[in-house]
Amino acid sequence: MKKAIYPGSFDPVTFGHQDMIIRSSAIVDELVVGVLNNRAKNSLFSVEERVSMLKEMTASLPNVTVDSFDGLLVDYMKEHGVTLIVRGLRAVTDFEYELQIAQTNHVENPDVETIFLTTNLQYSYLSSSIVREFAAYGGDISKFVPAQFIDRIYEKYNIKK
Ligand code: ADP
């Protein structure tokens, strides 16, 4: 039984994340999408809002659940019997940071392994920060995020469409 976690900020969730969730849930038995409740980081959406959007998005995927965590990912994993981390690699710029985090997590807990999926070419440019930047200026974000989240994102910037 392979139980994996796909951790991230998902602020907001994008088509790139959706693609990762669909692809990784097809190769493990159970996938937890773990929303990081990072208090130091000023997020656009509260952790509850991010969890709720991810739940809507993954409702049709039977082996996917959504949860939030504070603190160390390895601690959450130990508590919940998860040993596999899934992360996405978009460009070489992701690599250095991801390698360091993966190796640190493995040192912290040798049972923990990280697997990387290369980004879908269609979404390799896409990040939550790009979505936030475009939305803040009323840009078209329909190619970046699922349609049901567009109004919620604009609302955060007091933009009426
Ligand atoms: P973090 O705050 O951990 O960077 P993100 O929400 O930005 O969280 O990303 C979570 C994970 O999703 C990371 O592994 C990231 O590389 C991956 N990811 C983000 N955008 C994409 C994308 N467009 N295609 C594939 N993977 C992505």
JSON list of C-alpha atoms and ligand atoms in Angstrom, two decimals:
[
{"chain": "A", "resi": 1, "resn": "MET", "atom": "CA", "xyz": [0.00, 0.00, 0.00]},
{"chain": "A", "resi": 2, "resn": "LYS", "atom": "CA", "xyz": [1.76, 3.15, -1.21]},
{"chain": "A", "resi": 3, "resn": "LYS", "atom": "CA", "xyz": [0.56, 6.30, 0.49]},
{"chain": "A", "resi": 4, "resn": "ALA", "atom": "CA", "xyz": [2.03, 9.56, -0.79]},
{"chain": "A", "resi": 5, "resn": "ILE", "atom": "CA", "xyz": [1.75, 13.22, 0.03]},
{"chain": "A", "resi": 6, "resn": "TYR", "atom": "CA", "xyz": [1.85, 16.05, -2.47]},
{"chain": "A", "resi": 7, "resn": "PRO", "atom": "CA", "xyz": [2.72, 19.08, -0.36]},
{"chain": "A", "resi": 8, "resn": "GLY", "atom": "CA", "xyz": [2.61, 22.73, -1.35]},
{"chain": "A", "resi": 9, "resn": "SER", "atom": "CA", "xyz": [1.19, 26.15, -0.75]},
{"chain": "A", "resi": 10, "resn": "PHE", "atom": "CA", "xyz": [-1.45, 25.98, -3.51]},
{"chain": "A", "resi": 11, "resn": "ASP", "atom": "CA", "xyz": [-2.07, 29.71, -3.19]},
{"chain": "A", "resi": 12, "resn": "PRO", "atom": "CA", "xyz": [-4.05, 29.39, -5.41]},
{"chain": "A", "resi": 13, "resn": "VAL", "atom": "CA", "xyz": [-4.23, 25.95, -6.98]},
{"chain": "A", "resi": 14, "resn": "THR", "atom": "CA", "xyz": [-3.45, 25.93, -10.74]},
{"chain": "A", "resi": 15, "resn": "PHE", "atom": "CA", "xyz": [-3.88, 23.62, -13.71]},
{"chain": "A", "resi": 16, "resn": "GLY", "atom": "CA", "xyz": [-0.22, 22.64, -13.13]},
{"chain": "A", "resi": 17, "resn": "HIS", "atom": "CA", "xyz": [-1.08, 21.35, -9.65]},
{"chain": "A", "resi": 18, "resn": "GLN", "atom": "CA", "xyz": [-4.20, 19.63, -10.99]},
{"chain": "A", "resi": 19, "resn": "ASP", "atom": "CA", "xyz": [-2.14, 17.82, -13.60]},
{"chain": "A", "resi": 20, "resn": "MET", "atom": "CA", "xyz": [0.34, 16.70, -10.92]},
{"chain": "A", "resi": 21, "resn": "ILE", "atom": "CA", "xyz": [-2.48, 15.41, -8.70]},
{"chain": "A", "resi": 22, "resn": "ILE", "atom": "CA", "xyz": [-4.10, 13.42, -11.51]},
{"chain": "A", "resi": 23, "resn": "ARG", "atom": "CA", "xyz": [-0.81, 11.90, -12.65]},
{"chain": "A", "resi": 24, "resn": "SER", "atom": "CA", "xyz": [0.58, 11.08, -9.22]},
{"chain": "A", "resi": 25, "resn": "SER", "atom": "CA", "xyz": [-2.69, 9.65, -7.90]},
{"chain": "A", "resi": 26, "resn": "ALA", "atom": "CA", "xyz": [-2.56, 7.18, -10.78]},
{"chain": "A", "resi": 27, "resn": "ILE", "atom": "CA", "xyz": [0.74, 5.72, -9.58]},
{"chain": "A", "resi": 28, "resn": "VAL", "atom": "CA", "xyz": [0.12, 5.43, -5.83]},
{"chain": "A", "resi": 29, "resn": "ASP", "atom": "CA", "xyz": [-2.66, 3.78, -3.84]},
{"chain": "A", "resi": 30, "resn": "GLU", "atom": "CA", "xyz": [-3.51, 6.85, -1.81]},
{"chain": "A", "resi": 31, "resn": "LEU", "atom": "CA", "xyz": [-2.57, 10.48, -2.28]},
{"chain": "A", "resi": 32, "resn": "VAL", "atom": "CA", "xyz": [-2.88, 13.20, 0.34]},
{"chain": "A", "resi": 33, "resn": "VAL", "atom": "CA", "xyz": [-2.69, 16.74, -0.97]},
{"chain": "A", "resi": 34, "resn": "GLY", "atom": "CA", "xyz": [-1.02, 18.56, 1.93]},
{"chain": "A", "resi": 35, "resn": "VAL", "atom": "CA", "xyz": [-1.63, 22.28, 2.20]},
{"chain": "A", "resi": 36, "resn": "LEU", "atom": "CA", "xyz": [1.14, 24.01, 4.08]},
{"chain": "A", "resi": 37, "resn": "ASN", "atom": "CA", "xyz": [-0.14, 26.38, 6.74]},
{"chain": "A", "resi": 38, "resn": "ASN", "atom": "CA", "xyz": [2.84, 28.68, 6.63]},
{"chain": "A", "resi": 39, "resn": "ARG", "atom": "CA", "xyz": [2.32, 31.41, 9.19]},
{"chain": "A", "resi": 40, "resn": "ALA", "atom": "CA", "xyz": [5.39, 33.36, 8.20]},
{"chain": "A", "resi": 41, "resn": "LYS", "atom": "CA", "xyz": [4.19, 33.63, 4.61]},
{"chain": "A", "resi": 42, "resn": "ASN", "atom": "CA", "xyz": [1.47, 36.11, 3.79]},
{"chain": "A", "resi": 43, "resn": "SER", "atom": "CA", "xyz": [-0.92, 34.05, 1.77]},
{"chain": "A", "resi": 44, "resn": "LEU", "atom": "CA", "xyz": [-3.69, 35.25, -0.52]},
{"chain": "A", "resi": 45, "resn": "PHE", "atom": "CA", "xyz": [-6.10, 32.51, 0.57]},
{"chain": "A", "resi": 46, "resn": "SER", "atom": "CA", "xyz": [-6.49, 31.16, 4.09]},
{"chain": "A", "resi": 47, "resn": "VAL", "atom": "CA", "xyz": [-5.53, 27.56, 4.59]},
{"chain": "A", "resi": 48, "resn": "GLU", "atom": "CA", "xyz": [-9.24, 26.66, 4.93]},
{"chain": "A", "resi": 49, "resn": "GLU", "atom": "CA", "xyz": [-10.02, 28.31, 1.59]},
{"chain": "A", "resi": 50, "resn": "ARG", "atom": "CA", "xyz": [-7.14, 26.50, -0.12]},
{"chain": "A", "resi": 51, "resn": "VAL", "atom": "CA", "xyz": [-8.20, 23.15, 1.34]},
{"chain": "A", "resi": 52, "resn": "SER", "atom": "CA", "xyz": [-11.76, 23.74, 0.22]},
{"chain": "A", "resi": 53, "resn": "MET", "atom": "CA", "xyz": [-10.75, 24.60, -3.37]},
{"chain": "A", "resi": 54, "resn": "LEU", "atom": "CA", "xyz": [-8.56, 21.51, -3.56]},
{"chain": "A", "resi": 55, "resn": "LYS", "atom": "CA", "xyz": [-11.40, 19.35, -2.22]},
{"chain": "A", "resi": 56, "resn": "GLU", "atom": "CA", "xyz": [-13.72, 20.69, -4.93]},
{"chain": "A", "resi": 57, "resn": "MET", "atom": "CA", "xyz": [-11.09, 20.05, -7.56]},
{"chain": "A", "resi": 58, "resn": "THR", "atom": "CA", "xyz": [-10.32, 16.48, -6.47]},
{"chain": "A", "resi": 59, "resn": "ALA", "atom": "CA", "xyz": [-13.87, 15.37, -5.64]},
{"chain": "A", "resi": 60, "resn": "SER", "atom": "CA", "xyz": [-13.94, 12.93, -8.56]},
{"chain": "A", "resi": 61, "resn": "LEU", "atom": "CA", "xyz": [-10.63, 11.26, -7.64]},
{"chain": "A", "resi": 62, "resn": "PRO", "atom": "CA", "xyz": [-11.47, 8.46, -5.19]},
{"chain": "A", "resi": 63, "resn": "ASN", "atom": "CA", "xyz": [-7.95, 7.88, -3.81]},
{"chain": "A", "resi": 64, "resn": "VAL", "atom": "CA", "xyz": [-7.18, 11.57, -3.17]},
{"chain": "A", "resi": 65, "resn": "THR", "atom": "CA", "xyz": [-7.76, 13.38, 0.12]},
{"chain": "A", "resi": 66, "resn": "VAL", "atom": "CA", "xyz": [-6.86, 16.92, 1.15]},
{"chain": "A", "resi": 67, "resn": "ASP", "atom": "CA", "xyz": [-5.43, 17.97, 4.48]},
{"chain": "A", "resi": 68, "resn": "SER", "atom": "CA", "xyz": [-3.40, 20.83, 5.93]},
{"chain": "A", "resi": 69, "resn": "PHE", "atom": "CA", "xyz": [-0.32, 20.75, 8.10]},
{"chain": "A", "resi": 70, "resn": "ASP", "atom": "CA", "xyz": [1.88, 23.13, 10.07]},
{"chain": "A", "resi": 71, "resn": "GLY", "atom": "CA", "xyz": [5.43, 22.55, 10.95]},
{"chain": "A", "resi": 72, "resn": "LEU", "atom": "CA", "xyz": [7.65, 19.86, 9.52]},
{"chain": "A", "resi": 73, "resn": "LEU", "atom": "CA", "xyz": [6.37, 17.71, 6.69]},
{"chain": "A", "resi": 74, "resn": "VAL", "atom": "CA", "xyz": [8.31, 14.71, 8.00]},
{"chain": "A", "resi": 75, "resn": "ASP", "atom": "CA", "xyz": [6.49, 14.99, 11.34]},
{"chain": "A", "resi": 76, "resn": "TYR", "atom": "CA", "xyz": [3.10, 15.03, 9.61]},
{"chain": "A", "resi": 77, "resn": "MET", "atom": "CA", "xyz": [4.15, 12.02, 7.54]},
{"chain": "A", "resi": 78, "resn": "LYS", "atom": "CA", "xyz": [5.27, 10.02, 10.55]},
{"chain": "A", "resi": 79, "resn": "GLU", "atom": "CA", "xyz": [1.99, 10.72, 12.32]},
{"chain": "A", "resi": 80, "resn": "HIS", "atom": "CA", "xyz": [-0.07, 9.65, 9.32]},
{"chain": "A", "resi": 81, "resn": "GLY", "atom": "CA", "xyz": [1.99, 6.69, 8.07]},
{"chain": "A", "resi": 82, "resn": "VAL", "atom": "CA", "xyz": [3.04, 8.35, 4.79]},
{"chain": "A", "resi": 83, "resn": "THR", "atom": "CA", "xyz": [6.52, 7.61, 3.43]},
{"chain": "A", "resi": 84, "resn": "LEU", "atom": "CA", "xyz": [6.47, 9.06, -0.08]},
{"chain": "A", "resi": 85, "resn": "ILE", "atom": "CA", "xyz": [6.61, 12.72, -1.12]},
{"chain": "A", "resi": 86, "resn": "VAL", "atom": "CA", "xyz": [5.62, 13.80, -4.62]},
{"chain": "A", "resi": 87, "resn": "ARG", "atom": "CA", "xyz": [6.96, 17.06, -6.03]},
{"chain": "A", "resi": 88, "resn": "GLY", "atom": "CA", "xyz": [6.89, 18.65, -9.45]},
{"chain": "A", "resi": 89, "resn": "LEU", "atom": "CA", "xyz": [9.90, 19.85, -11.41]},
{"chain": "A", "resi": 90, "resn": "ARG", "atom": "CA", "xyz": [9.27, 22.65, -13.85]},
{"chain": "A", "resi": 91, "resn": "ALA", "atom": "CA", "xyz": [12.67, 24.00, -14.78]},
{"chain": "A", "resi": 92, "resn": "VAL", "atom": "CA", "xyz": [16.27, 23.77, -13.63]},
{"chain": "A", "resi": 93, "resn": "THR", "atom": "CA", "xyz": [15.51, 26.62, -11.26]},
{"chain": "A", "resi": 94, "resn": "ASP", "atom": "CA", "xyz": [13.29, 24.25, -9.22]},
{"chain": "A", "resi": 95, "resn": "PHE", "atom": "CA", "xyz": [15.99, 21.60, -9.09]},
{"chain": "A", "resi": 96, "resn": "GLU", "atom": "CA", "xyz": [18.50, 22.96, -6.61]},
{"chain": "A", "resi": 97, "resn": "TYR", "atom": "CA", "xyz": [15.92, 23.78, -3.96]},
{"chain": "A", "resi": 98, "resn": "GLU", "atom": "CA", "xyz": [13.99, 20.55, -4.47]},
{"chain": "A", "resi": 99, "resn": "LEU", "atom": "CA", "xyz": [17.15, 18.43, -4.25]},
{"chain": "A", "resi": 100, "resn": "GLN", "atom": "CA", "xyz": [18.16, 20.10, -0.99]},
{"chain": "A", "resi": 101, "resn": "ILE", "atom": "CA", "xyz": [14.70, 19.68, 0.57]},
{"chain": "A", "resi": 102, "resn": "ALA", "atom": "CA", "xyz": [14.44, 16.04, -0.57]},
{"chain": "A", "resi": 103, "resn": "GLN", "atom": "CA", "xyz": [17.85, 15.21, 0.86]},
{"chain": "A", "resi": 104, "resn": "THR", "atom": "CA", "xyz": [17.10, 17.00, 4.13]},
{"chain": "A", "resi": 105, "resn": "ASN", "atom": "CA", "xyz": [13.82, 15.14, 4.55]},
{"chain": "A", "resi": 106, "resn": "HIS", "atom": "CA", "xyz": [15.62, 11.85, 3.90]},
{"chain": "A", "resi": 107, "resn": "VAL", "atom": "CA", "xyz": [18.24, 12.67, 6.53]},
{"chain": "A", "resi": 108, "resn": "GLU", "atom": "CA", "xyz": [15.50, 13.63, 9.01]},
{"chain": "A", "resi": 109, "resn": "ASN", "atom": "CA", "xyz": [13.71, 10.36, 8.36]},
{"chain": "A", "resi": 110, "resn": "PRO", "atom": "CA", "xyz": [15.45, 7.69, 6.22]},
{"chain": "A", "resi": 111, "resn": "ASP", "atom": "CA", "xyz": [12.09, 6.00, 5.53]},
{"chain": "A", "resi": 112, "resn": "VAL", "atom": "CA", "xyz": [10.99, 9.06, 3.58]},
{"chain": "A", "resi": 113, "resn": "GLU", "atom": "CA", "xyz": [11.58, 9.11, -0.18]},
{"chain": "A", "resi": 114, "resn": "THR", "atom": "CA", "xyz": [10.77, 11.88, -2.64]},
{"chain": "A", "resi": 115, "resn": "ILE", "atom": "CA", "xyz": [9.71, 11.25, -6.21]},
{"chain": "A", "resi": 116, "resn": "PHE", "atom": "CA", "xyz": [9.59, 13.95, -8.87]},
{"chain": "A", "resi": 117, "resn": "LEU", "atom": "CA", "xyz": [7.27, 14.24, -11.81]},
{"chain": "A", "resi": 118, "resn": "THR", "atom": "CA", "xyz": [8.39, 16.46, -14.63]},
{"chain": "A", "resi": 119, "resn": "THR", "atom": "CA", "xyz": [5.89, 19.13, -15.43]},
{"chain": "A", "resi": 120, "resn": "ASN", "atom": "CA", "xyz": [3.48, 18.77, -18.28]},
{"chain": "A", "resi": 121, "resn": "LEU", "atom": "CA", "xyz": [4.91, 20.92, -21.11]},
{"chain": "A", "resi": 122, "resn": "GLN", "atom": "CA", "xyz": [1.60, 22.73, -21.34]},
{"chain": "A", "resi": 123, "resn": "TYR", "atom": "CA", "xyz": [2.00, 24.07, -17.79]},
{"chain": "A", "resi": 124, "resn": "SER", "atom": "CA", "xyz": [5.75, 24.35, -17.38]},
{"chain": "A", "resi": 125, "resn": "TYR", "atom": "CA", "xyz": [5.60, 28.15, -17.15]},
{"chain": "A", "resi": 126, "resn": "LEU", "atom": "CA", "xyz": [2.78, 28.18, -14.63]},
{"chain": "A", "resi": 127, "resn": "SER", "atom": "CA", "xyz": [3.07, 29.03, -10.93]},
{"chain": "A", "resi": 128, "resn": "SER", "atom": "CA", "xyz": [0.75, 30.36, -8.24]},
{"chain": "A", "resi": 129, "resn": "SER", "atom": "CA", "xyz": [2.75, 33.58, -8.12]},
{"chain": "A", "resi": 130, "resn": "ILE", "atom": "CA", "xyz": [2.19, 34.17, -11.85]},
{"chain": "A", "resi": 131, "resn": "VAL", "atom": "CA", "xyz": [-1.54, 33.70, -11.29]},
{"chain": "A", "resi": 132, "resn": "ARG", "atom": "CA", "xyz": [-1.50, 36.18, -8.40]},
{"chain": "A", "resi": 133, "resn": "GLU", "atom": "CA", "xyz": [0.43, 38.74, -10.41]},
{"chain": "A", "resi": 134, "resn": "PHE", "atom": "CA", "xyz": [-1.92, 38.56, -13.40]},
{"chain": "A", "resi": 135, "resn": "ALA", "atom": "CA", "xyz": [-5.06, 38.53, -11.27]},
{"chain": "A", "resi": 136, "resn": "ALA", "atom": "CA", "xyz": [-3.92, 41.55, -9.27]},
{"chain": "A", "resi": 137, "resn": "TYR", "atom": "CA", "xyz": [-4.00, 43.60, -12.48]},
{"chain": "A", "resi": 138, "resn": "GLY", "atom": "CA", "xyz": [-7.21, 42.06, -13.79]},
{"chain": "A", "resi": 139, "resn": "GLY", "atom": "CA", "xyz": [-5.39, 39.89, -16.35]},
{"chain": "A", "resi": 140, "resn": "ASP", "atom": "CA", "xyz": [-6.97, 36.84, -17.97]},
{"chain": "A", "resi": 141, "resn": "ILE", "atom": "CA", "xyz": [-6.28, 33.83, -15.74]},
{"chain": "A", "resi": 142, "resn": "SER", "atom": "CA", "xyz": [-8.65, 31.40, -17.45]},
{"chain": "A", "resi": 143, "resn": "LYS", "atom": "CA", "xyz": [-5.75, 29.37, -18.89]},
{"chain": "A", "resi": 144, "resn": "PHE", "atom": "CA", "xyz": [-4.12, 29.09, -15.47]},
{"chain": "A", "resi": 145, "resn": "VAL", "atom": "CA", "xyz": [-6.82, 27.99, -13.02]},
{"chain": "A", "resi": 146, "resn": "PRO", "atom": "CA", "xyz": [-10.09, 26.00, -13.14]},
{"chain": "A", "resi": 147, "resn": "ALA", "atom": "CA", "xyz": [-13.06, 28.21, -14.08]},
{"chain": "A", "resi": 148, "resn": "GLN", "atom": "CA", "xyz": [-14.86, 27.83, -10.73]},
{"chain": "A", "resi": 149, "resn": "PHE", "atom": "CA", "xyz": [-11.98, 29.58, -8.89]},
{"chain": "A", "resi": 150, "resn": "ILE", "atom": "CA", "xyz": [-11.57, 32.63, -11.13]},
{"chain": "A", "resi": 151, "resn": "ASP", "atom": "CA", "xyz": [-14.08, 34.89, -9.35]},
{"chain": "A", "resi": 152, "resn": "ARG", "atom": "CA", "xyz": [-12.76, 33.91, -5.93]},
{"chain": "A", "resi": 153, "resn": "ILE", "atom": "CA", "xyz": [-9.26, 34.95, -6.99]},
{"chain": "A", "resi": 154, "resn": "TYR", "atom": "CA", "xyz": [-10.33, 38.32, -8.47]},
{"chain": "A", "resi": 155, "resn": "GLU", "atom": "CA", "xyz": [-12.38, 39.00, -5.34]},
{"chain": "A", "resi": 156, "resn": "LYS", "atom": "CA", "xyz": [-9.21, 38.93, -3.27]},
{"chain": "A", "resi": 157, "resn": "TYR", "atom": "CA", "xyz": [-7.99, 41.91, -5.29]},
{"chain": "A", "resi": 158, "resn": "ASN", "atom": "CA", "xyz": [-11.40, 43.64, -5.27]},
{"chain": "A", "resi": 159, "resn": "ILE", "atom": "CA", "xyz": [-11.65, 43.19, -9.01]},
{"chain": "A", "resi": 160, "resn": "LYS", "atom": "CA", "xyz": [-15.11, 42.74, -10.49]},
{"chain": "A", "resi": 161, "resn": "LYS", "atom": "CA", "xyz": [-15.32, 41.04, -13.88]},
{"chain": "B", "resi": 1, "resn": "ADP", "atom": "P1", "xyz": [5.58, 25.53, -2.71]},
{"chain": "B", "resi": 1, "resn": "ADP", "atom": "O1", "xyz": [5.16, 26.66, -1.85]},
{"chain": "B", "resi": 1, "resn": "ADP", "atom": "O2", "xyz": [5.96, 24.30, -1.98]},
{"chain": "B", "resi": 1, "resn": "ADP", "atom": "O3", "xyz": [6.53, 25.90, -3.83]},
{"chain": "B", "resi": 1, "resn": "ADP", "atom": "P2", "xyz": [3.58, 25.31, -4.74]},
{"chain": "B", "resi": 1, "resn": "ADP", "atom": "O4", "xyz": [2.12, 25.36, -4.45]},
{"chain": "B", "resi": 1, "resn": "ADP", "atom": "O5", "xyz": [4.16, 26.46, -5.48]},
{"chain": "B", "resi": 1, "resn": "ADP", "atom": "O6", "xyz": [4.23, 25.09, -3.36]},
{"chain": "B", "resi": 1, "resn": "ADP", "atom": "O7", "xyz": [3.94, 23.98, -5.50]},
{"chain": "B", "resi": 1, "resn": "ADP", "atom": "C1", "xyz": [3.71, 22.71, -4.96]},
{"chain": "B", "resi": 1, "resn": "ADP", "atom": "C2", "xyz": [4.35, 21.66, -5.84]},
{"chain": "B", "resi": 1, "resn": "ADP", "atom": "O8", "xyz": [3.75, 21.70, -7.13]},
{"chain": "B", "resi": 1, "resn": "ADP", "atom": "C3", "xyz": [5.85, 21.85, -6.08]},
{"chain": "B", "resi": 1, "resn": "ADP", "atom": "O9", "xyz": [6.44, 20.57, -6.14]},
{"chain": "B", "resi": 1, "resn": "ADP", "atom": "C4", "xyz": [5.92, 22.51, -7.42]},
{"chain": "B", "resi": 1, "resn": "ADP", "atom": "O10", "xyz": [7.15, 22.22, -8.08]},
{"chain": "B", "resi": 1, "resn": "ADP", "atom": "C5", "xyz": [4.75, 21.85, -8.12]},
{"chain": "B", "resi": 1, "resn": "ADP", "atom": "N1", "xyz": [4.22, 22.68, -9.19]},
{"chain": "B", "resi": 1, "resn": "ADP", "atom": "C6", "xyz": [3.82, 23.96, -9.13]},
{"chain": "B", "resi": 1, "resn": "ADP", "atom": "N2", "xyz": [3.39, 24.41, -10.33]},
{"chain": "B", "resi": 1, "resn": "ADP", "atom": "C7", "xyz": [3.55, 23.37, -11.19]},
{"chain": "B", "resi": 1, "resn": "ADP", "atom": "C8", "xyz": [3.32, 23.19, -12.59]},
{"chain": "B", "resi": 1, "resn": "ADP", "atom": "N3", "xyz": [2.90, 24.20, -13.35]},
{"chain": "B", "resi": 1, "resn": "ADP", "atom": "N4", "xyz": [3.60, 21.98, -13.13]},
{"chain": "B", "resi": 1, "resn": "ADP", "atom": "C9", "xyz": [4.07, 20.97, -12.34]},
{"chain": "B", "resi": 1, "resn": "ADP", "atom": "N5", "xyz": [4.31, 21.08, -11.03]},
{"chain": "B", "resi": 1, "resn": "ADP", "atom": "C10", "xyz": [4.06, 22.26, -10.46]}
]
